[in-house]
mmCIF file of C-alpha atoms in Angstrom:
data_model
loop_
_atom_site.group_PDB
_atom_site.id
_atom_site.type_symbol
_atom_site.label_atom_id
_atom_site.label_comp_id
_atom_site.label_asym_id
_atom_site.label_seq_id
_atom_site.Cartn_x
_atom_site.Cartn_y
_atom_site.Cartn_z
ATOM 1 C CA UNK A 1 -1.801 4.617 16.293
ATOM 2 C CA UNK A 2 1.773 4.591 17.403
ATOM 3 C CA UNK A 3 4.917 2.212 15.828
ATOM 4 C CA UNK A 4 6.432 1.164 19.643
ATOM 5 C CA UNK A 5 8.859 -1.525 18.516
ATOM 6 C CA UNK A 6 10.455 -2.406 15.500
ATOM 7 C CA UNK A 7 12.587 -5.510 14.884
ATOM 8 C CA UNK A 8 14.439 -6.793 11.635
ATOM 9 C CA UNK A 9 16.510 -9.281 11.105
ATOM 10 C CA UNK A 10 18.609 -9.741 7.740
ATOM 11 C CA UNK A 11 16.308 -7.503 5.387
ATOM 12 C CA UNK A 12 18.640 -5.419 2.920
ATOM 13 C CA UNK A 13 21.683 -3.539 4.554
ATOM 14 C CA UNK A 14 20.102 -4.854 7.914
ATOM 15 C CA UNK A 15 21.305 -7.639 9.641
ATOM 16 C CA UNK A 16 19.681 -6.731 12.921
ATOM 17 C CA UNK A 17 17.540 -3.920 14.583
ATOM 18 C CA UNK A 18 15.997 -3.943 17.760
ATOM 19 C CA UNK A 19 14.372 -1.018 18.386
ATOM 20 C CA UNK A 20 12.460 0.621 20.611
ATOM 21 C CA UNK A 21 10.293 3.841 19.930
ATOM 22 C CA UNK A 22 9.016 6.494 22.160
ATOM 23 C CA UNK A 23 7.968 9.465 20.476
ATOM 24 C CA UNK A 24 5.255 10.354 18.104
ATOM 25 C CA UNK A 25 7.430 12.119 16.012
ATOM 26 C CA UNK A 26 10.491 10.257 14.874
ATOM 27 C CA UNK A 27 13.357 11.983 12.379
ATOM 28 C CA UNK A 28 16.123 9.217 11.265
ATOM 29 C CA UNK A 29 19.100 11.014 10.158
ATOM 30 C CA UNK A 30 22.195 9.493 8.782
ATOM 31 C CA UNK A 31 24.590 9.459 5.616
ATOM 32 C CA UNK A 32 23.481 7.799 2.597
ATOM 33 C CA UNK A 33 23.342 4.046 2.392
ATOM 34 C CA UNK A 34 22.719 3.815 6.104
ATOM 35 C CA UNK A 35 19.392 2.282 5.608
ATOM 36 C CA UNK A 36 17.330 5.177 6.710
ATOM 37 C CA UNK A 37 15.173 4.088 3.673
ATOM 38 C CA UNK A 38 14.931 0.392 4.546
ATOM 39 C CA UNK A 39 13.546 0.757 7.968
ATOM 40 C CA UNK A 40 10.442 2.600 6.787
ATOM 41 C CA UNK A 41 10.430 -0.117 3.628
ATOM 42 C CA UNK A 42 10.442 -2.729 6.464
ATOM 43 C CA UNK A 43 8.062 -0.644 8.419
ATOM 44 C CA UNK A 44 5.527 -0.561 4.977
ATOM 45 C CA UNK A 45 6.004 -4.204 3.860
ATOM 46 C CA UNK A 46 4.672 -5.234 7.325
ATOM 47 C CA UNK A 47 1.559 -2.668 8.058
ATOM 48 C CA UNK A 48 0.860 -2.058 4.595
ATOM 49 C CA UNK A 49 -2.433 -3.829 3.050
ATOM 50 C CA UNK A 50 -0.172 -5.732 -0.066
ATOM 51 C CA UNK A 51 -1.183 -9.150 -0.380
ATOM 52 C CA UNK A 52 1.203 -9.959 -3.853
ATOM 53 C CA UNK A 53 4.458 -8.270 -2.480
ATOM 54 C CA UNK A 54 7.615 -8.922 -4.538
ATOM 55 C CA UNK A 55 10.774 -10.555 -3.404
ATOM 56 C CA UNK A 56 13.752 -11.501 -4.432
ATOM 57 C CA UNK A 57 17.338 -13.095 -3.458
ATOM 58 C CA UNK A 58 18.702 -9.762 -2.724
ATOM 59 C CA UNK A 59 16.284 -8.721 -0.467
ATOM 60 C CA UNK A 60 18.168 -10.972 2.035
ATOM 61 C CA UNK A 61 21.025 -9.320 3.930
ATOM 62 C CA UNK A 62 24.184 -10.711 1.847
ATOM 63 C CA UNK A 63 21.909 -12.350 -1.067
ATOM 64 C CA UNK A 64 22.315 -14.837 2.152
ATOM 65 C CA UNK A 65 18.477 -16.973 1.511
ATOM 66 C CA UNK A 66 19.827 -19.725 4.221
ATOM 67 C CA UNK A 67 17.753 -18.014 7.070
ATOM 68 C CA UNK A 68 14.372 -15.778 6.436
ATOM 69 C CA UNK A 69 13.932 -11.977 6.702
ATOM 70 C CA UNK A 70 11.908 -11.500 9.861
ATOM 71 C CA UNK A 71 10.638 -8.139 10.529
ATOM 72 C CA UNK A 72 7.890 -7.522 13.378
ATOM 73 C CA UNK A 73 6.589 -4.305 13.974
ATOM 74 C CA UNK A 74 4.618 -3.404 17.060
ATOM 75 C CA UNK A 75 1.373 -0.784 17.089
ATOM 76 C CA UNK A 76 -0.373 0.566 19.828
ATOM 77 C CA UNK A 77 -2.211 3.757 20.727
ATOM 78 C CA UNK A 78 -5.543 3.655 18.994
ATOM 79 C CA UNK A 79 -5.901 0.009 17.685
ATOM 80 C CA UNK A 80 -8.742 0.150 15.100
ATOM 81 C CA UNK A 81 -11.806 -1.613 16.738
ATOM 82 C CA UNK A 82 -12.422 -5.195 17.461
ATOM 83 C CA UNK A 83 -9.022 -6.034 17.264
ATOM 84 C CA UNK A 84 -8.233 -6.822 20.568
ATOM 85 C CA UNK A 85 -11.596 -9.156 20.709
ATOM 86 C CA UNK A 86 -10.667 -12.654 21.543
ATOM 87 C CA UNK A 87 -12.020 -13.310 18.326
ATOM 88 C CA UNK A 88 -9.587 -11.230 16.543
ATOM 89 C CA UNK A 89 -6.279 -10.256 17.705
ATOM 90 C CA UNK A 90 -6.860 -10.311 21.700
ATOM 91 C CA UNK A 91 -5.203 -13.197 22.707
ATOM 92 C CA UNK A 92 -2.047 -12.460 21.346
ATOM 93 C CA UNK A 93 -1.955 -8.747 22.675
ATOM 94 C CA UNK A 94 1.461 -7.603 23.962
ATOM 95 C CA UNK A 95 2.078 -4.701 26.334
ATOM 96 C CA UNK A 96 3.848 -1.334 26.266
ATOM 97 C CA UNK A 97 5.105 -0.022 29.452
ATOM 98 C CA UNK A 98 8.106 1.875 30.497
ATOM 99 C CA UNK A 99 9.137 2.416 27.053
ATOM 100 C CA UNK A 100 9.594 -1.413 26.402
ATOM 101 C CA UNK A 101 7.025 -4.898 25.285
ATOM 102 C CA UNK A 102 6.123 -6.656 27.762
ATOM 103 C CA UNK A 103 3.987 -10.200 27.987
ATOM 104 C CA UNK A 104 2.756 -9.620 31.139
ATOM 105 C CA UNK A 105 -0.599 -7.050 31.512
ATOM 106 C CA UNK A 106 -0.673 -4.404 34.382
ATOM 107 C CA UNK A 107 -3.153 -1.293 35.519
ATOM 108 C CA UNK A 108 -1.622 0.917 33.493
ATOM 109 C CA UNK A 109 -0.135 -0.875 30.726
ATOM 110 C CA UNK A 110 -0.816 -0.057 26.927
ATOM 111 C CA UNK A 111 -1.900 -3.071 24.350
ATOM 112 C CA UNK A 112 0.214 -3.605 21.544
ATOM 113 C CA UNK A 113 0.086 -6.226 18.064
ATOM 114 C CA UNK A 114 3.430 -7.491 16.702
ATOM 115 C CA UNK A 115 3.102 -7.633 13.682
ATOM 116 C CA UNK A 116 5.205 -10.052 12.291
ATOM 117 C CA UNK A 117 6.421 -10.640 8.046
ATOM 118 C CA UNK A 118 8.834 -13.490 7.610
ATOM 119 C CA UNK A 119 10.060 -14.430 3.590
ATOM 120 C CA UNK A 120 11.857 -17.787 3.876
ATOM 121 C CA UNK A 121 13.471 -18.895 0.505
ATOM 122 C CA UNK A 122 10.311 -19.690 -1.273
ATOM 123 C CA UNK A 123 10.000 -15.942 -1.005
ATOM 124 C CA UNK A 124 6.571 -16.184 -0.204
ATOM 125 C CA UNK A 125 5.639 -13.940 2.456
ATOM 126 C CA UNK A 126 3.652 -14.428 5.426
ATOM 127 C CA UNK A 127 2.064 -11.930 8.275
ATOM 128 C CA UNK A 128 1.310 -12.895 11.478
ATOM 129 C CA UNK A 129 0.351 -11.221 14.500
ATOM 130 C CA UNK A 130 2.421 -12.556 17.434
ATOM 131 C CA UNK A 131 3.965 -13.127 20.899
ATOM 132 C CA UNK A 132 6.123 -15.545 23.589
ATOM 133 C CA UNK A 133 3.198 -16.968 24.291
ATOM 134 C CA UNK A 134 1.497 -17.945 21.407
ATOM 135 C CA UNK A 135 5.045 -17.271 18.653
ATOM 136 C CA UNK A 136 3.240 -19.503 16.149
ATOM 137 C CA UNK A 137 0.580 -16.632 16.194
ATOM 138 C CA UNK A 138 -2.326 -15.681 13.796
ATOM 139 C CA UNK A 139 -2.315 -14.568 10.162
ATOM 140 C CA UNK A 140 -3.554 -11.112 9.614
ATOM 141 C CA UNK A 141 -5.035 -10.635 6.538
ATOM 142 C CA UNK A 142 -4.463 -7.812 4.117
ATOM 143 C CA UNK A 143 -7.672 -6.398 4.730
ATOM 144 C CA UNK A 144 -6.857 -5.840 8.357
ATOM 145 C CA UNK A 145 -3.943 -4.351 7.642
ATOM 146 C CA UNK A 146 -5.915 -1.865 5.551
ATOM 147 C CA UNK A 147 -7.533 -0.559 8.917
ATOM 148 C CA UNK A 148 -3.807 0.294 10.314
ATOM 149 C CA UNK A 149 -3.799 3.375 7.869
ATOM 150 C CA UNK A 150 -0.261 3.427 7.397
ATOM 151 C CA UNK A 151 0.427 5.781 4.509
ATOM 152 C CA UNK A 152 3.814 6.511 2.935
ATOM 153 C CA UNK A 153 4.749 9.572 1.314
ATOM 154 C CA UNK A 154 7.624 9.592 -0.657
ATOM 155 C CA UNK A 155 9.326 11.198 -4.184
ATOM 156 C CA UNK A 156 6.681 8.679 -6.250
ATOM 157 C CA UNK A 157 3.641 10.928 -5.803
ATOM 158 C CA UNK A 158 2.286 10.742 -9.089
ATOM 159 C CA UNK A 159 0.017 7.615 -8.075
ATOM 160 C CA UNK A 160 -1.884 9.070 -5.538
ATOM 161 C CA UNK A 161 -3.235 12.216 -7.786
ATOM 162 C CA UNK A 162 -4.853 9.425 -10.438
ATOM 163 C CA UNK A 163 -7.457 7.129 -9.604
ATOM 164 C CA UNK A 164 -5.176 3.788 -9.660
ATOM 165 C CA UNK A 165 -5.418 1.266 -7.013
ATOM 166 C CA UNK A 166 -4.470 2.565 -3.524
ATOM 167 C CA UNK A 167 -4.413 5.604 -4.603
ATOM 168 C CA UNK A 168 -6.234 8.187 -2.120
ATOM 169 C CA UNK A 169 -7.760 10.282 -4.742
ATOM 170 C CA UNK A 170 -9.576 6.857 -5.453
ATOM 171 C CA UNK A 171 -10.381 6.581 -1.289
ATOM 172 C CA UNK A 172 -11.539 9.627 -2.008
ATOM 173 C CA UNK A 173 -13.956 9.091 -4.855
ATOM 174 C CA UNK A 174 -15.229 6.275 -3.487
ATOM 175 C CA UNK A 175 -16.750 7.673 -0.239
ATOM 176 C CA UNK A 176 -19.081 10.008 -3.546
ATOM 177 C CA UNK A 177 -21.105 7.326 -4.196
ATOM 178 C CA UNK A 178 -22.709 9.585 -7.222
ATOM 179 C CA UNK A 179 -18.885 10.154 -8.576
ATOM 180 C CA UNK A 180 -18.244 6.397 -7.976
ATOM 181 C CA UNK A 181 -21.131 5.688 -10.273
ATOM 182 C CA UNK A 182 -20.475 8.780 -12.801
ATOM 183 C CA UNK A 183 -16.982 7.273 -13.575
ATOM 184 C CA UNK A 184 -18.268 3.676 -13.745
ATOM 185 C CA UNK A 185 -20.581 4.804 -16.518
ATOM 186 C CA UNK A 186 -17.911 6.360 -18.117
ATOM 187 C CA UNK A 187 -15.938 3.249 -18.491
ATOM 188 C CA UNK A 188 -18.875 1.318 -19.807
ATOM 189 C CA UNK A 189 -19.723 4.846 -22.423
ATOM 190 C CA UNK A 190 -15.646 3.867 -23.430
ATOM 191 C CA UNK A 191 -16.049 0.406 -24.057
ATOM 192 C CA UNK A 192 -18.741 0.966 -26.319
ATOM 193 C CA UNK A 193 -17.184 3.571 -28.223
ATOM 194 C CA UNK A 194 -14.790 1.075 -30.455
ATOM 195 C CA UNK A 195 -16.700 -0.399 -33.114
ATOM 196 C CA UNK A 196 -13.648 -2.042 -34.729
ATOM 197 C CA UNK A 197 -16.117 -3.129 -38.108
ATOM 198 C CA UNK A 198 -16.215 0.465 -38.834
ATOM 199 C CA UNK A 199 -13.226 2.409 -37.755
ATOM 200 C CA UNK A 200 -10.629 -0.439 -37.525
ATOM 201 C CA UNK A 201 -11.346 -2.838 -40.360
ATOM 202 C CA UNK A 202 -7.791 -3.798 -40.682
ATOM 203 C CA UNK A 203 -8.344 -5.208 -37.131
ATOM 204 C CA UNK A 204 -11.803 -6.045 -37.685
ATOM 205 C CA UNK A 205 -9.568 -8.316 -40.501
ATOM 206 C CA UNK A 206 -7.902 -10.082 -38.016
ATOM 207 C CA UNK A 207 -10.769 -11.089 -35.521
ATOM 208 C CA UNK A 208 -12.444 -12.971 -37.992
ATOM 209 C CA UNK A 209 -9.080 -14.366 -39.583
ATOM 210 C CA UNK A 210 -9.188 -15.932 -35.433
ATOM 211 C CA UNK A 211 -12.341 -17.007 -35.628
ATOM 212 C CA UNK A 212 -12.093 -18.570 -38.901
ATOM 213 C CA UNK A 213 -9.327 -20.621 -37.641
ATOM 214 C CA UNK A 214 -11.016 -21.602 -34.151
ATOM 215 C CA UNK A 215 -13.615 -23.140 -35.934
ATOM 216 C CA UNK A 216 -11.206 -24.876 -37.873
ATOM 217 C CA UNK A 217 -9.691 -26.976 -34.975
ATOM 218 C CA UNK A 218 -13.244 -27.064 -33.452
ATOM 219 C CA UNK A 219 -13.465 -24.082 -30.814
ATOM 220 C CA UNK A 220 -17.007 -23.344 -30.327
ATOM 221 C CA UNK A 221 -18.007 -20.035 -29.954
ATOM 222 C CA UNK A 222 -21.686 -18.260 -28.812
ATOM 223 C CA UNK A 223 -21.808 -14.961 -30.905
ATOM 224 C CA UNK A 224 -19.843 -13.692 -33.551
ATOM 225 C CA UNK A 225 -16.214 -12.586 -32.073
ATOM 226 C CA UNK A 226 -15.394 -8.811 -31.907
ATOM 227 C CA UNK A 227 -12.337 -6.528 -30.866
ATOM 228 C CA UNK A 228 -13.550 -4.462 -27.189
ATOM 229 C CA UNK A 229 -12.164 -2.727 -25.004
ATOM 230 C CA UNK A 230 -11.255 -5.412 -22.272
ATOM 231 C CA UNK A 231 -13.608 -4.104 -19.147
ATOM 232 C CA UNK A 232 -10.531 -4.576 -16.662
ATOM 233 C CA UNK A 233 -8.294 -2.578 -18.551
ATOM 234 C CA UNK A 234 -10.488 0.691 -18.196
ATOM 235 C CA UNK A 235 -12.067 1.185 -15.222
ATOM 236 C CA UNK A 236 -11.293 4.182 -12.358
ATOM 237 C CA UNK A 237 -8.815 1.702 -10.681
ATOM 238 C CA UNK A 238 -6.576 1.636 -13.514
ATOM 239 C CA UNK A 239 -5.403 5.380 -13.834
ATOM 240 C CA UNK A 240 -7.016 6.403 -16.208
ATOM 241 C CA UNK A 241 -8.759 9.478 -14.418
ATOM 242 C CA UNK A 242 -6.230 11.963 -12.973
ATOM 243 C CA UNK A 243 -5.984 15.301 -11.777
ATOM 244 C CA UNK A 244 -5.419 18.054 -14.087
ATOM 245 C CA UNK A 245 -4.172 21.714 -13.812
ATOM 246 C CA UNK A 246 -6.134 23.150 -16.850
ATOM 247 C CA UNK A 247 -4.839 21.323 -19.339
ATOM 248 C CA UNK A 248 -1.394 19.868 -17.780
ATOM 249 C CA UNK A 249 -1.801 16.552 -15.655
ATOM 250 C CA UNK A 250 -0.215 17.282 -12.132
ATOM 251 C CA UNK A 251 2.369 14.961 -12.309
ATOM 252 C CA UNK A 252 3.706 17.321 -14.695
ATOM 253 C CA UNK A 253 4.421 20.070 -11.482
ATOM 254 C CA UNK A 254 7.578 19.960 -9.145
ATOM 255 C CA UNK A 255 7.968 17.655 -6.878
ATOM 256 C CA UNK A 256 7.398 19.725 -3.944
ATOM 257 C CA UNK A 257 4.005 20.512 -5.513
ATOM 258 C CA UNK A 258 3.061 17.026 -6.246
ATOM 259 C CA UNK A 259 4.033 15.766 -2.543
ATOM 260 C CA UNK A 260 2.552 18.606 -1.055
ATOM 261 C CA UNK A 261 -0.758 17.873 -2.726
ATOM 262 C CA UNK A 262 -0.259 13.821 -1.870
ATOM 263 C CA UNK A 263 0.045 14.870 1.600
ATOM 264 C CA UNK A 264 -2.842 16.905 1.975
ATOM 265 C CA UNK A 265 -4.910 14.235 0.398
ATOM 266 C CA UNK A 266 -3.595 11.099 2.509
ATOM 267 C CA UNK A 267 -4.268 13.803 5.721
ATOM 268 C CA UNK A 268 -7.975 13.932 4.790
ATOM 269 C CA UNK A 269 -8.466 9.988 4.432
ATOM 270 C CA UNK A 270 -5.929 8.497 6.362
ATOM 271 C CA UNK A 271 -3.745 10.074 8.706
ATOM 272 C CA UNK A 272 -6.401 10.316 11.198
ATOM 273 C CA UNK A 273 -5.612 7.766 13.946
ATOM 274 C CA UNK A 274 -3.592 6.389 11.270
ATOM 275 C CA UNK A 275 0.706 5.791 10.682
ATOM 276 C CA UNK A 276 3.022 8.431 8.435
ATOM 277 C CA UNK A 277 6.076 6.863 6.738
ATOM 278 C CA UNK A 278 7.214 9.649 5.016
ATOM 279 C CA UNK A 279 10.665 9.889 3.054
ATOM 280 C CA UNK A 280 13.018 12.969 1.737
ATOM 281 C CA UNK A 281 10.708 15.578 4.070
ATOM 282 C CA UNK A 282 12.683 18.111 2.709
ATOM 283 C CA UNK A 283 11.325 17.997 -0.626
ATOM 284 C CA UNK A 284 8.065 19.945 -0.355
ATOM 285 C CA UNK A 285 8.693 21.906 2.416
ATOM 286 C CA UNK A 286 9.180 25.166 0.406
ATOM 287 C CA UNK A 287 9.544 27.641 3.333
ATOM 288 C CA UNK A 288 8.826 31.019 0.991
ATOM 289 C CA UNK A 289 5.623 29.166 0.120
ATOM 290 C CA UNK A 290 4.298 29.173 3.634
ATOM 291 C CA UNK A 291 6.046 32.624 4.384
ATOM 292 C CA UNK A 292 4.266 33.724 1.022
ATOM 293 C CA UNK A 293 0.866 32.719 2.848
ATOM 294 C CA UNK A 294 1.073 34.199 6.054
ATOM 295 C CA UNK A 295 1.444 37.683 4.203
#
């Protein structure tokens, strides 16, 4: 898939961008603060499978929350299948051709999605796919945006070499469905390792000080109330496994280790037909490390 147009209108240091892109390969270069980094935030926020995004007042150009942040970013290439079914996403297909959208289809035109995120001052956000025709459009949910594959590699690695949500070691682990269920077991083997009675009775102190008082003011309760390890607080998605060189976690390594690592993961689960945001490219590139390999 291919980013052919992006638009943004009073996000950050933006007031407005109209932009289009031909190229597969595209290099911004600038000074700092010339909001080389807010384009590909825009460009994440919109294809990016969030569904509880953040914002706040200064996300508006100016602290300004009078008018919304609109940003609408346009795919083509390799749209991920059944999206441009009438039951999805077809009927509000756009067109590339000579290096601009168009509404109107032709022989040899390209399909395209805008993509559209607009935060009004509620700053809720909403995504929509749309066009001139139809420019209430159709919400696109997260899950859908999962299918873009839009990864982003920047200097905050250490995420993607644990298994914490998004992460693609965890995309990873869970195409093993034997791993996926060796780590599950793990966290339930975890849970029932705390017996608070016996090696926390100070705690163990305290849990029945609660239920004494429940009772008190008549909370009714079916067995006999213990201190556990909360099931949602240790599971694979959480973090807890990571990636370790002997001892040493890898998020201990440099930088250009770390990213060069993240990299080579997200190419093996989602770079394929898929969107590359990445940010700083310097860091990692480590030319005596490749030099070092072709001796």
């Amino acid at each position: 898939m291919k980013v052919r147009h992006i638009s943004i209108e009073r996000f950050r240091g933006i007031q407005k961008l109209d932009w289009n892109i031909n190229g597969d390969f595209i290099c911004l270069i600038g000074s700092g603060d010339s909001t080389k980094l807010t384009i590909l935030d825009a460009i994440e926020l919109t294809l990016y499978p969030y569904w509880n995004v953040g914002f706040d007042d200064t996300d508006f150009y100016n602290a300004d929350i009078s008018e919304p942040i609109k940003i609408t970013v346009s795919i083509g290439g390799n749209l991920p299948q059944n999206f441009l079914s009438d039951a999805k996403y077809g009927l509000h297909a756009r067109y590339w051709k000579e290096n601009q959208i168009s509404e109107e289809p032709s022989d040899d035109e390209e399909p395209v999605l805008s993509i559209q995120l607009v935060v009004d001052s509620t700053l809720d956000p909403t995504w929509t796919v749309i066009n001139e025709r139809i420019p209430e459009g159709k919400k696109i949910s997260w899950k859908d945006r999962e299918k873009i594959k839009t990864t982003r590699l920047g200097t905050m690695v250490d995420q993607h070499l644990s298994c914490s949500k998004g992460s693609v070691l965890l995309q990873l682990i869970l195409k093993n469905k034997e791993v996926k269920s060796v780590l599950t077991e793990i966290s339930r083997e975890a849970r029932k390792a705390l017996d608070s009675e016996k090696q926390l009775p100070n705690l163990h102190d305290t849990v029945t000080k609660v239920e004494n008082l429940g009772r008190k003011i008549g909370v009714t309760k079916t067995n006999k109330y213990l201190a556990k390890i909360d099931s949602q607080k240790i599971n694979m998605h959480a973090g807890y496994v990571a990636l370790h060189d002997g001892e040493i976690p890898l998020r201990r390594r440099g930088l250009g280790i770390r990213r060069l690592l993240a990299a080579i993961l997200q190419n093996e689960t989602k770079l394929d037909n898929g969107i590359a945001l990445i940010d700083e490219i310097k860091h990692g590139l480590e030319p005596y490390r490749w030099c070092g390999n072709a001796r």
